[in-house]
Short mmCIF file of C-alpha atoms and ligand atoms in Angstrom, two decimals:
data_model
loop_
_atom_site.label_atom_id
_atom_site.label_comp_id
_atom_site.label_asym_id
_atom_site.label_seq_id
_atom_site.Cartn_x
_atom_site.Cartn_y
_atom_site.Cartn_z
CA UNK A 980 -7.56 12.22 5.55
CA UNK A 981 -4.87 9.64 6.22
CA UNK A 982 -2.71 9.84 9.34
CA UNK A 983 0.45 7.89 9.97
CA UNK A 984 2.65 7.65 13.05
CA UNK A 985 6.32 7.04 12.44
CA UNK A 986 9.51 6.98 14.47
CA UNK A 987 13.30 7.23 14.06
CA UNK A 988 15.70 4.31 14.00
CA UNK A 989 19.21 3.95 15.38
CA UNK A 990 21.79 2.28 13.18
CA UNK A 991 24.32 -0.29 14.47
CA UNK A 992 26.08 -0.48 11.10
CA UNK A 993 25.67 2.87 9.44
CA UNK A 994 24.83 4.11 5.99
CA UNK A 995 27.36 6.72 4.89
CA UNK A 996 27.77 7.71 1.25
CA UNK A 997 25.77 6.93 -1.87
CA UNK A 998 26.65 5.19 -5.11
CA UNK A 999 23.95 7.32 -6.75
CA UNK A 1000 23.16 10.64 -5.02
CA UNK A 1001 19.96 11.49 -6.90
CA UNK A 1002 18.33 8.15 -6.24
CA UNK A 1003 19.81 7.86 -2.73
CA UNK A 1004 21.23 4.45 -3.51
CA UNK A 1005 23.53 3.70 -0.57
CA UNK A 1006 27.13 2.62 -1.05
CA UNK A 1007 26.89 0.02 1.73
CA UNK A 1008 24.49 -2.21 3.66
CA UNK A 1009 23.41 -1.02 7.11
CA UNK A 1010 21.30 -2.25 10.02
CA UNK A 1011 19.25 -0.50 12.67
CA UNK A 1012 16.74 -0.87 15.44
CA UNK A 1013 13.43 0.93 14.92
CA UNK A 1014 12.56 3.05 17.97
CA UNK A 1015 9.11 3.45 19.53
CA UNK A 1016 9.50 7.20 20.15
CA UNK A 1017 9.70 10.16 19.76
CA UNK A 1018 7.01 10.20 17.10
CA UNK A 1019 6.10 12.10 13.98
CA UNK A 1020 2.51 12.32 12.76
CA UNK A 1021 2.08 12.72 9.02
CA UNK A 1022 -1.37 13.60 7.68
CA UNK A 1023 -2.24 13.75 4.05
CA UNK A 1024 -5.34 15.12 2.37
CA UNK A 1025 -6.38 16.09 -1.17
CA UNK A 1026 -5.58 19.70 -2.13
CA UNK A 1027 -5.49 22.02 -5.16
CA UNK A 1028 -1.71 21.81 -5.40
CA UNK A 1029 0.98 19.75 -3.72
CA UNK A 1030 2.07 21.48 -0.51
CA UNK A 1031 3.81 20.75 2.80
CA UNK A 1032 3.13 22.31 6.20
CA UNK A 1033 4.84 21.61 9.47
CA UNK A 1034 3.91 22.29 13.11
CA UNK A 1035 6.08 22.66 16.20
CA UNK A 1036 5.45 20.68 19.38
CA UNK A 1037 3.75 23.76 20.92
CA UNK A 1038 1.21 23.87 18.06
CA UNK A 1039 2.67 26.89 16.26
CA UNK A 1040 3.34 26.55 12.53
CA UNK A 1041 6.96 26.13 11.47
CA UNK A 1042 8.29 28.03 8.47
CA UNK A 1043 9.87 25.50 6.17
CA UNK A 1044 12.91 26.62 4.19
CA UNK A 1045 12.78 26.65 0.37
CA UNK A 1046 15.35 23.84 0.45
CA UNK A 1047 13.15 21.73 2.71
CA UNK A 1048 10.04 22.29 0.59
CA UNK A 1049 11.99 21.45 -2.57
CA UNK A 1050 13.04 18.15 -0.94
CA UNK A 1051 9.39 17.04 -0.63
CA UNK A 1052 8.63 18.05 -4.23
CA UNK A 1053 11.71 16.21 -5.46
CA UNK A 1054 10.72 13.17 -3.37
CA UNK A 1055 7.24 13.09 -4.91
CA UNK A 1056 8.75 13.24 -8.42
CA UNK A 1057 11.04 10.32 -7.60
CA UNK A 1058 8.14 8.36 -6.11
CA UNK A 1059 6.18 8.86 -9.33
CA UNK A 1060 9.19 7.68 -11.31
CA UNK A 1061 9.31 4.59 -9.15
CA UNK A 1062 5.57 3.98 -9.50
CA UNK A 1063 5.99 4.22 -13.28
CA UNK A 1064 8.48 1.32 -13.14
CA UNK A 1065 5.86 -0.78 -11.33
CA UNK A 1066 3.39 -0.01 -14.11
CA UNK A 1067 5.94 -1.16 -16.68
CA UNK A 1068 6.37 -4.40 -14.78
CA UNK A 1069 2.62 -4.98 -14.89
CA UNK A 1070 2.49 -4.59 -18.67
CA UNK A 1071 5.58 -6.78 -19.15
CA UNK A 1072 3.91 -9.54 -17.17
CA UNK A 1073 0.84 -9.31 -19.43
CA UNK A 1074 2.07 -8.09 -22.81
CA UNK A 1075 -0.94 -9.31 -24.79
CA UNK A 1076 -3.61 -6.90 -26.09
CA UNK A 1077 -5.89 -8.52 -23.51
CA UNK A 1078 -4.39 -6.55 -20.64
CA UNK A 1079 -6.57 -6.87 -17.60
CA UNK A 1080 -8.53 -3.85 -16.35
CA UNK A 1081 -6.21 -3.68 -13.36
CA UNK A 1082 -3.02 -3.48 -15.38
CA UNK A 1083 -4.46 -0.73 -17.60
CA UNK A 1084 -5.52 1.06 -14.45
CA UNK A 1085 -1.92 0.69 -13.33
CA UNK A 1086 -0.82 3.20 -15.93
CA UNK A 1087 -2.44 5.96 -13.88
CA UNK A 1088 -0.82 5.32 -10.51
CA UNK A 1089 0.92 8.39 -9.20
CA UNK A 1090 0.89 10.76 -6.26
CA UNK A 1091 -0.82 13.94 -7.40
CA UNK A 1092 -1.94 16.96 -5.37
CA UNK A 1093 -2.06 16.63 -1.62
CA UNK A 1094 -1.28 18.65 1.44
CA UNK A 1095 1.25 16.93 3.66
CA UNK A 1096 1.11 17.98 7.31
CA UNK A 1097 4.00 17.15 9.62
CA UNK A 1098 3.74 17.20 13.39
CA UNK A 1099 7.06 16.13 14.84
CA UNK A 1100 8.11 15.56 18.45
CA UNK A 1101 11.72 15.11 17.30
CA UNK A 1102 14.19 17.98 17.39
CA UNK A 1103 15.62 18.23 13.86
CA UNK A 1104 19.24 17.97 12.81
CA UNK A 1105 20.78 16.81 16.12
CA UNK A 1106 21.45 13.17 15.23
CA UNK A 1107 18.07 11.74 16.20
CA UNK A 1108 16.97 10.67 12.71
CA UNK A 1109 14.12 13.14 12.38
CA UNK A 1110 14.18 12.96 8.57
CA UNK A 1111 14.05 9.16 8.75
CA UNK A 1112 10.88 9.41 10.82
CA UNK A 1113 9.36 12.04 8.51
CA UNK A 1114 10.04 10.24 5.23
CA UNK A 1115 9.05 6.82 6.55
CA UNK A 1116 5.75 8.44 7.60
CA UNK A 1117 5.29 10.11 4.21
CA UNK A 1118 6.06 6.82 2.43
CA UNK A 1119 3.60 4.91 4.59
CA UNK A 1120 0.93 7.56 3.91
CA UNK A 1121 1.56 7.34 0.14
CA UNK A 1122 1.37 3.55 0.44
CA UNK A 1123 -2.03 3.85 2.12
CA UNK A 1124 -3.30 6.23 -0.59
CA UNK A 1125 -2.23 3.77 -3.26
CA UNK A 1126 -3.75 0.86 -1.36
CA UNK A 1127 -7.10 2.63 -1.41
CA UNK A 1128 -6.63 3.06 -5.17
CA UNK A 1129 -6.10 -0.68 -5.55
CA UNK A 1130 -2.30 -0.87 -5.63
CA UNK A 1131 -1.16 -2.91 -2.64
CA UNK A 1132 2.56 -2.34 -2.07
CA UNK A 1133 4.72 -4.60 0.08
CA UNK A 1134 6.71 -3.22 3.02
CA UNK A 1135 9.85 -3.54 0.90
CA UNK A 1136 8.27 -1.47 -1.87
CA UNK A 1137 7.16 1.17 0.66
CA UNK A 1138 10.71 1.15 2.02
CA UNK A 1139 11.94 2.12 -1.46
CA UNK A 1140 9.54 5.08 -1.44
CA UNK A 1141 10.90 6.10 1.98
CA UNK A 1142 14.52 5.72 0.82
CA UNK A 1143 13.92 8.21 -2.00
CA UNK A 1144 13.36 10.93 0.63
CA UNK A 1145 16.01 9.93 3.18
CA UNK A 1146 18.16 6.83 2.80
CA UNK A 1147 17.86 5.70 6.41
CA UNK A 1148 14.07 6.28 6.40
CA UNK A 1149 13.56 2.97 4.64
CA UNK A 1150 14.59 1.19 7.86
CA UNK A 1151 11.70 2.78 9.84
CA UNK A 1152 8.87 1.28 7.78
CA UNK A 1153 9.11 -1.99 9.67
CA UNK A 1154 9.65 -2.56 13.35
CA UNK A 1155 12.34 -4.45 15.22
CA UNK A 1156 15.70 -4.87 13.53
CA UNK A 1157 15.90 -3.82 9.90
CA UNK A 1158 18.71 -3.92 7.35
CA UNK A 1159 19.23 -1.96 4.18
CA UNK A 1160 20.17 -4.33 1.42
CA UNK A 1161 22.17 -1.82 -0.66
CA UNK A 1162 22.01 -4.04 -3.76
CA UNK A 1163 23.94 -3.24 -6.93
CA UNK A 1164 23.37 -1.20 -10.06
CA UNK A 1165 21.57 2.06 -10.67
CA UNK A 1166 17.91 1.14 -10.94
CA UNK A 1167 15.61 3.07 -8.64
CA UNK A 1168 14.49 -0.05 -6.77
CA UNK A 1169 17.92 -1.65 -6.35
CA UNK A 1170 18.20 -0.86 -2.60
CA UNK A 1171 15.53 -1.69 -0.04
CA UNK A 1172 14.95 -2.48 3.61
CA UNK A 1173 14.56 -6.03 4.89
CA UNK A 1174 13.41 -6.97 8.40
CA UNK A 1175 15.94 -9.16 10.23
CA UNK A 1176 13.87 -9.72 13.39
CA UNK A 1177 10.64 -8.22 14.68
CA UNK A 1178 10.17 -6.04 17.76
CA UNK A 1179 9.44 -8.98 20.07
CA UNK A 1180 12.78 -10.58 19.30
CA UNK A 1181 14.98 -8.61 21.73
CA UNK A 1182 13.65 -5.93 24.11
CA UNK A 1183 16.52 -3.46 23.77
CA UNK A 1184 16.28 0.15 24.93
CA UNK A 1185 17.90 3.30 23.56
CA UNK A 1186 18.52 6.01 26.13
CA UNK A 1187 19.32 9.06 24.05
CA UNK A 1188 21.37 11.95 25.47
CA UNK A 1189 21.32 15.14 23.41
CA UNK A 1190 23.98 17.54 24.73
CA UNK A 1191 22.63 20.29 22.49
CA UNK A 1192 19.48 20.96 20.49
CA UNK A 1193 21.33 23.28 18.12
CA UNK A 1194 20.86 22.18 14.50
CA UNK A 1195 23.97 20.83 12.78
CA UNK A 1196 25.41 22.94 9.97
CA UNK A 1197 25.93 20.15 7.45
CA UNK A 1198 23.07 17.67 7.23
CA UNK A 1199 23.55 14.03 6.34
CA UNK A 1200 22.29 14.56 2.77
CA UNK A 1201 25.36 16.78 2.19
CA UNK A 1202 27.55 14.60 4.41
CA UNK A 1203 26.99 11.58 2.15
CA UNK A 1204 28.27 13.61 -0.81
CA UNK A 1205 31.64 14.25 0.85
CA UNK A 1206 32.21 10.68 2.10
CA UNK A 1207 34.34 9.62 -0.88
CA UNK A 1208 36.76 12.55 -0.31
CA UNK A 1209 38.03 10.93 2.91
CA UNK A 1210 41.19 8.81 2.60
CA UNK A 1211 39.56 6.40 5.08
CA UNK A 1212 36.38 5.80 3.07
CA UNK A 1213 37.56 3.03 0.74
CA UNK A 1214 38.74 0.96 3.72
CA UNK A 1215 35.41 1.57 5.48
CA UNK A 1216 33.52 0.24 2.47
CA UNK A 1217 35.79 -2.83 2.37
CA UNK A 1218 34.86 -3.62 6.00
CA UNK A 1219 31.12 -3.12 5.67
CA UNK A 1220 29.92 -6.50 4.41
CA UNK A 1221 31.83 -8.34 7.15
CA UNK A 1222 30.46 -5.92 9.78
CA UNK A 1223 26.96 -6.34 8.41
CA UNK A 1224 27.20 -10.14 8.66
CA UNK A 1225 28.49 -9.89 12.24
CA UNK A 1226 25.75 -7.47 13.17
CA UNK A 1227 22.98 -9.65 11.71
CA UNK A 1228 24.43 -12.62 13.53
CA UNK A 1229 24.68 -10.71 16.84
CA UNK A 1230 21.03 -9.72 16.57
CA UNK A 1231 19.77 -13.15 15.58
CA UNK A 1232 21.65 -14.78 18.48
CA UNK A 1233 21.01 -11.87 20.89
CA UNK A 1234 24.76 -11.59 21.51
CA UNK A 1235 25.07 -8.15 23.14
CA UNK A 1236 28.86 -8.17 23.41
CA UNK A 1237 29.22 -8.86 19.73
CA UNK A 1238 26.67 -6.16 18.88
CA UNK A 1239 28.55 -3.71 21.08
CA UNK A 1240 31.91 -4.46 19.43
CA UNK A 1241 30.69 -4.10 15.87
CA UNK A 1242 28.45 -1.09 16.37
CA UNK A 1243 30.89 1.01 18.40
CA UNK A 1244 33.64 0.28 15.88
CA UNK A 1245 31.34 1.23 13.03
CA UNK A 1246 30.16 4.48 14.64
CA UNK A 1247 33.70 5.63 15.41
CA UNK A 1248 34.76 4.65 11.92
CA UNK A 1249 31.97 6.71 10.32
CA UNK A 1250 33.05 9.75 12.33
CA UNK A 1251 36.68 9.18 11.35
CA UNK A 1252 35.55 9.29 7.71
CA UNK A 1253 33.42 12.41 8.31
CA UNK A 1254 36.24 14.20 10.15
CA UNK A 1255 38.79 13.44 7.44
CA UNK A 1256 36.57 14.31 4.48
CA UNK A 1257 36.83 17.50 2.49
CA UNK A 1258 35.40 19.67 3.98
CA UNK A 1259 35.90 17.96 7.37
CA UNK A 1260 32.63 17.28 9.20
CA UNK A 1261 32.84 17.48 12.98
CA UNK A 1262 29.56 16.07 14.26
CA UNK A 1263 30.82 14.99 17.69
CA UNK A 1264 31.78 17.46 20.41
CA UNK A 1265 33.53 17.40 23.79
CA UNK A 1266 30.35 16.37 25.56
CA UNK A 1267 29.95 13.39 23.25
CA UNK A 1268 33.50 12.24 24.04
CA UNK A 1269 33.03 12.81 27.77
CA UNK A 1270 29.85 10.68 27.80
CA UNK A 1271 31.51 7.90 25.76
CA UNK A 1272 34.45 7.81 28.20
CA UNK A 1273 32.18 7.70 31.25
CA UNK A 1274 30.04 4.94 29.74
CA UNK A 1275 33.13 2.82 29.05
CA UNK A 1276 34.14 3.15 32.71
CA UNK A 1277 30.63 2.59 34.04
CA UNK A 1278 30.02 -0.60 32.08
CA UNK A 1279 33.34 -2.05 33.16
CA UNK A 1280 32.79 -1.20 36.83
CA UNK A 1281 29.16 -2.27 37.00
CA UNK A 1282 29.13 -4.99 34.30
CA UNK A 1283 26.41 -3.29 32.29
CA UNK A 1284 25.22 -4.38 28.86
CA UNK A 1285 25.31 -0.99 27.16
CA UNK A 1286 26.76 0.29 23.89
CA UNK A 1287 27.19 3.79 22.53
CA UNK A 1288 26.60 5.01 19.00
CA UNK A 1289 26.21 8.39 17.32
CA UNK A 1290 24.63 9.44 14.03
CA UNK A 1291 25.36 12.75 12.32
CA UNK A 1292 25.28 14.90 15.45
CA UNK A 1293 26.69 15.08 19.00
CA UNK A 1294 23.73 13.10 20.40
CA UNK A 1295 24.77 9.85 22.10
CA UNK A 1296 22.55 6.79 21.83
CA UNK A 1297 23.05 4.36 24.71
CA UNK A 1298 21.52 1.08 23.58
CA UNK A 1299 21.13 -1.32 26.48
CA UNK A 1300 19.35 -4.42 27.70
CA UNK A 1301 16.30 -4.40 29.96
CA UNK A 1302 18.55 -5.24 32.98
CA UNK A 1303 20.85 -2.24 32.40
CA UNK A 1304 18.11 0.22 31.50
CA UNK A 1305 17.41 1.81 34.92
CA UNK A 1306 21.08 2.40 35.65
CA UNK A 1307 21.69 3.95 32.23
CA UNK A 1308 18.58 6.13 32.46
CA UNK A 1309 19.77 7.34 35.88
CA UNK A 1310 23.17 8.18 34.41
CA UNK A 1311 21.51 10.03 31.49
CA UNK A 1312 19.23 12.13 33.67
CA UNK A 1313 22.24 13.18 35.76
CA UNK A 1314 23.92 14.86 32.78
CA UNK A 1315 23.80 18.64 33.12
CA UNK A 1316 22.18 20.70 30.29
CA UNK A 1317 21.27 17.58 28.30
CA UNK A 1318 17.91 16.49 26.88
CA UNK A 1319 17.13 12.82 27.43
CA UNK A 1320 14.77 10.59 25.43
CA UNK A 1321 13.98 7.14 26.81
CA UNK A 1322 13.06 4.91 23.91
CA UNK A 1323 12.94 1.22 23.11
CA UNK A 1324 12.57 -1.07 20.13
CA UNK A 1325 9.40 -0.15 18.21
CA UNK A 1326 7.00 -1.60 15.69
CA UNK A 1327 7.51 0.70 12.68
CA UNK A 1328 5.37 3.22 10.78
CA UNK A 1329 1.64 2.59 11.03
CA UNK A 1330 -1.61 4.20 9.96
CA UNK A 1331 -3.60 5.94 12.69
CA UNK A 1332 -7.42 6.17 12.33
CA UNK A 1333 -7.60 6.47 8.51
CA UNK A 1334 -10.94 7.57 7.09
CA UNK A 1335 -12.29 6.79 3.60
CA UNK A 1336 -12.70 8.80 0.37
CA UNK A 1337 -9.38 10.58 0.38
CA UNK A 1338 -8.33 10.22 -3.22
CA UNK A 1339 -8.81 12.96 -5.72
O1 PMV B 950 19.07 9.04 5.84
P1 PMV B 950 20.08 10.11 5.95
O2 PMV B 950 20.43 10.68 4.61
O3 PMV B 950 19.67 11.16 6.92
O4 PMV B 950 21.44 9.46 6.49
C1 PMV B 950 21.57 8.94 7.79
C2 PMV B 950 22.99 8.70 8.12
C3 PMV B 950 23.29 8.25 9.52
O5 PMV B 950 22.24 8.56 10.40
C4 PMV B 950 24.54 8.96 9.99
C5 PMV B 950 23.59 6.75 9.58
C6 PMV B 950 22.42 5.82 9.51
O6 PMV B 950 22.60 4.73 8.95
O7 PMV B 950 21.33 6.12 10.03
#
């Protein structure tokens, strides 16, 4: 059995919309901070057929919808398609009849029949990147299976496997601050994650306030599909490479004010696109706007280094420095009827106590 622990990430410049839906090739670059919690544990073991099971925090088994199960099957098919491209590369490198044993062996690399078990501490579909944590964990587990078979993948290659399940998942393979290089073209490996700085670079915290644990009606997979119907989307895409450069620069130089400016602008811009798309997607609610307003006042009055950002849900992420953390956590815990998660920059998906002889 192989076990992997993985976590969500919070984006400062956000991925919204794909240039190729099936391959989840993003339309723009993005950049996030990998969080250290809440966690997902993915276990994988040989089985008669490929199957997925999921457990709630209280230990009871969750019933996965047909749509959810299909997503894992579809992901595995895409992963095998990707692995087949790696095999082609091997034989192109050595096209002579004297192919080495390893490259011949390469022709058999694929993910076959396993049972995937998911134990998640993350409420799903509230804007806390639960699918990013799940698919980064699955990708890391597949990577470990392949490593035991003799195919050592790089973090960037594992990030491609993660991206095929959930675009933003590729940013949770590595820790610290990670960008998606969207790339160009339509090949399966043309977009991948690249680490900008590791988790020791800047000890930022993310105090997460979830006003509601109710699952959103339109998930981000569908949301991406509607992005291009918004009249604001083309302008958003035009701004993204400049924002990405600014964001990378802010992180490298640990310039919090700059990071705040670019990430708040980008989050509000994404929601403007979502709200003006067809159908309109209203992820934020009154509570989100109330919290944003109060945070703007609080940081002005108390000179706090804190920024707000929201993914596809009403949940507000308050990213702050070590110095501002206690004050922001106190504010968060004072919010009525809200669930609070105190997280910080994390180290990315990693194998837990893996045992041997797992491959069928
Ligand atoms: O990876 P997906 O398909 O769940 O998309 C995530 C989209 C956002 O969370 C809204 C933005 C981001 O970059 O994480």
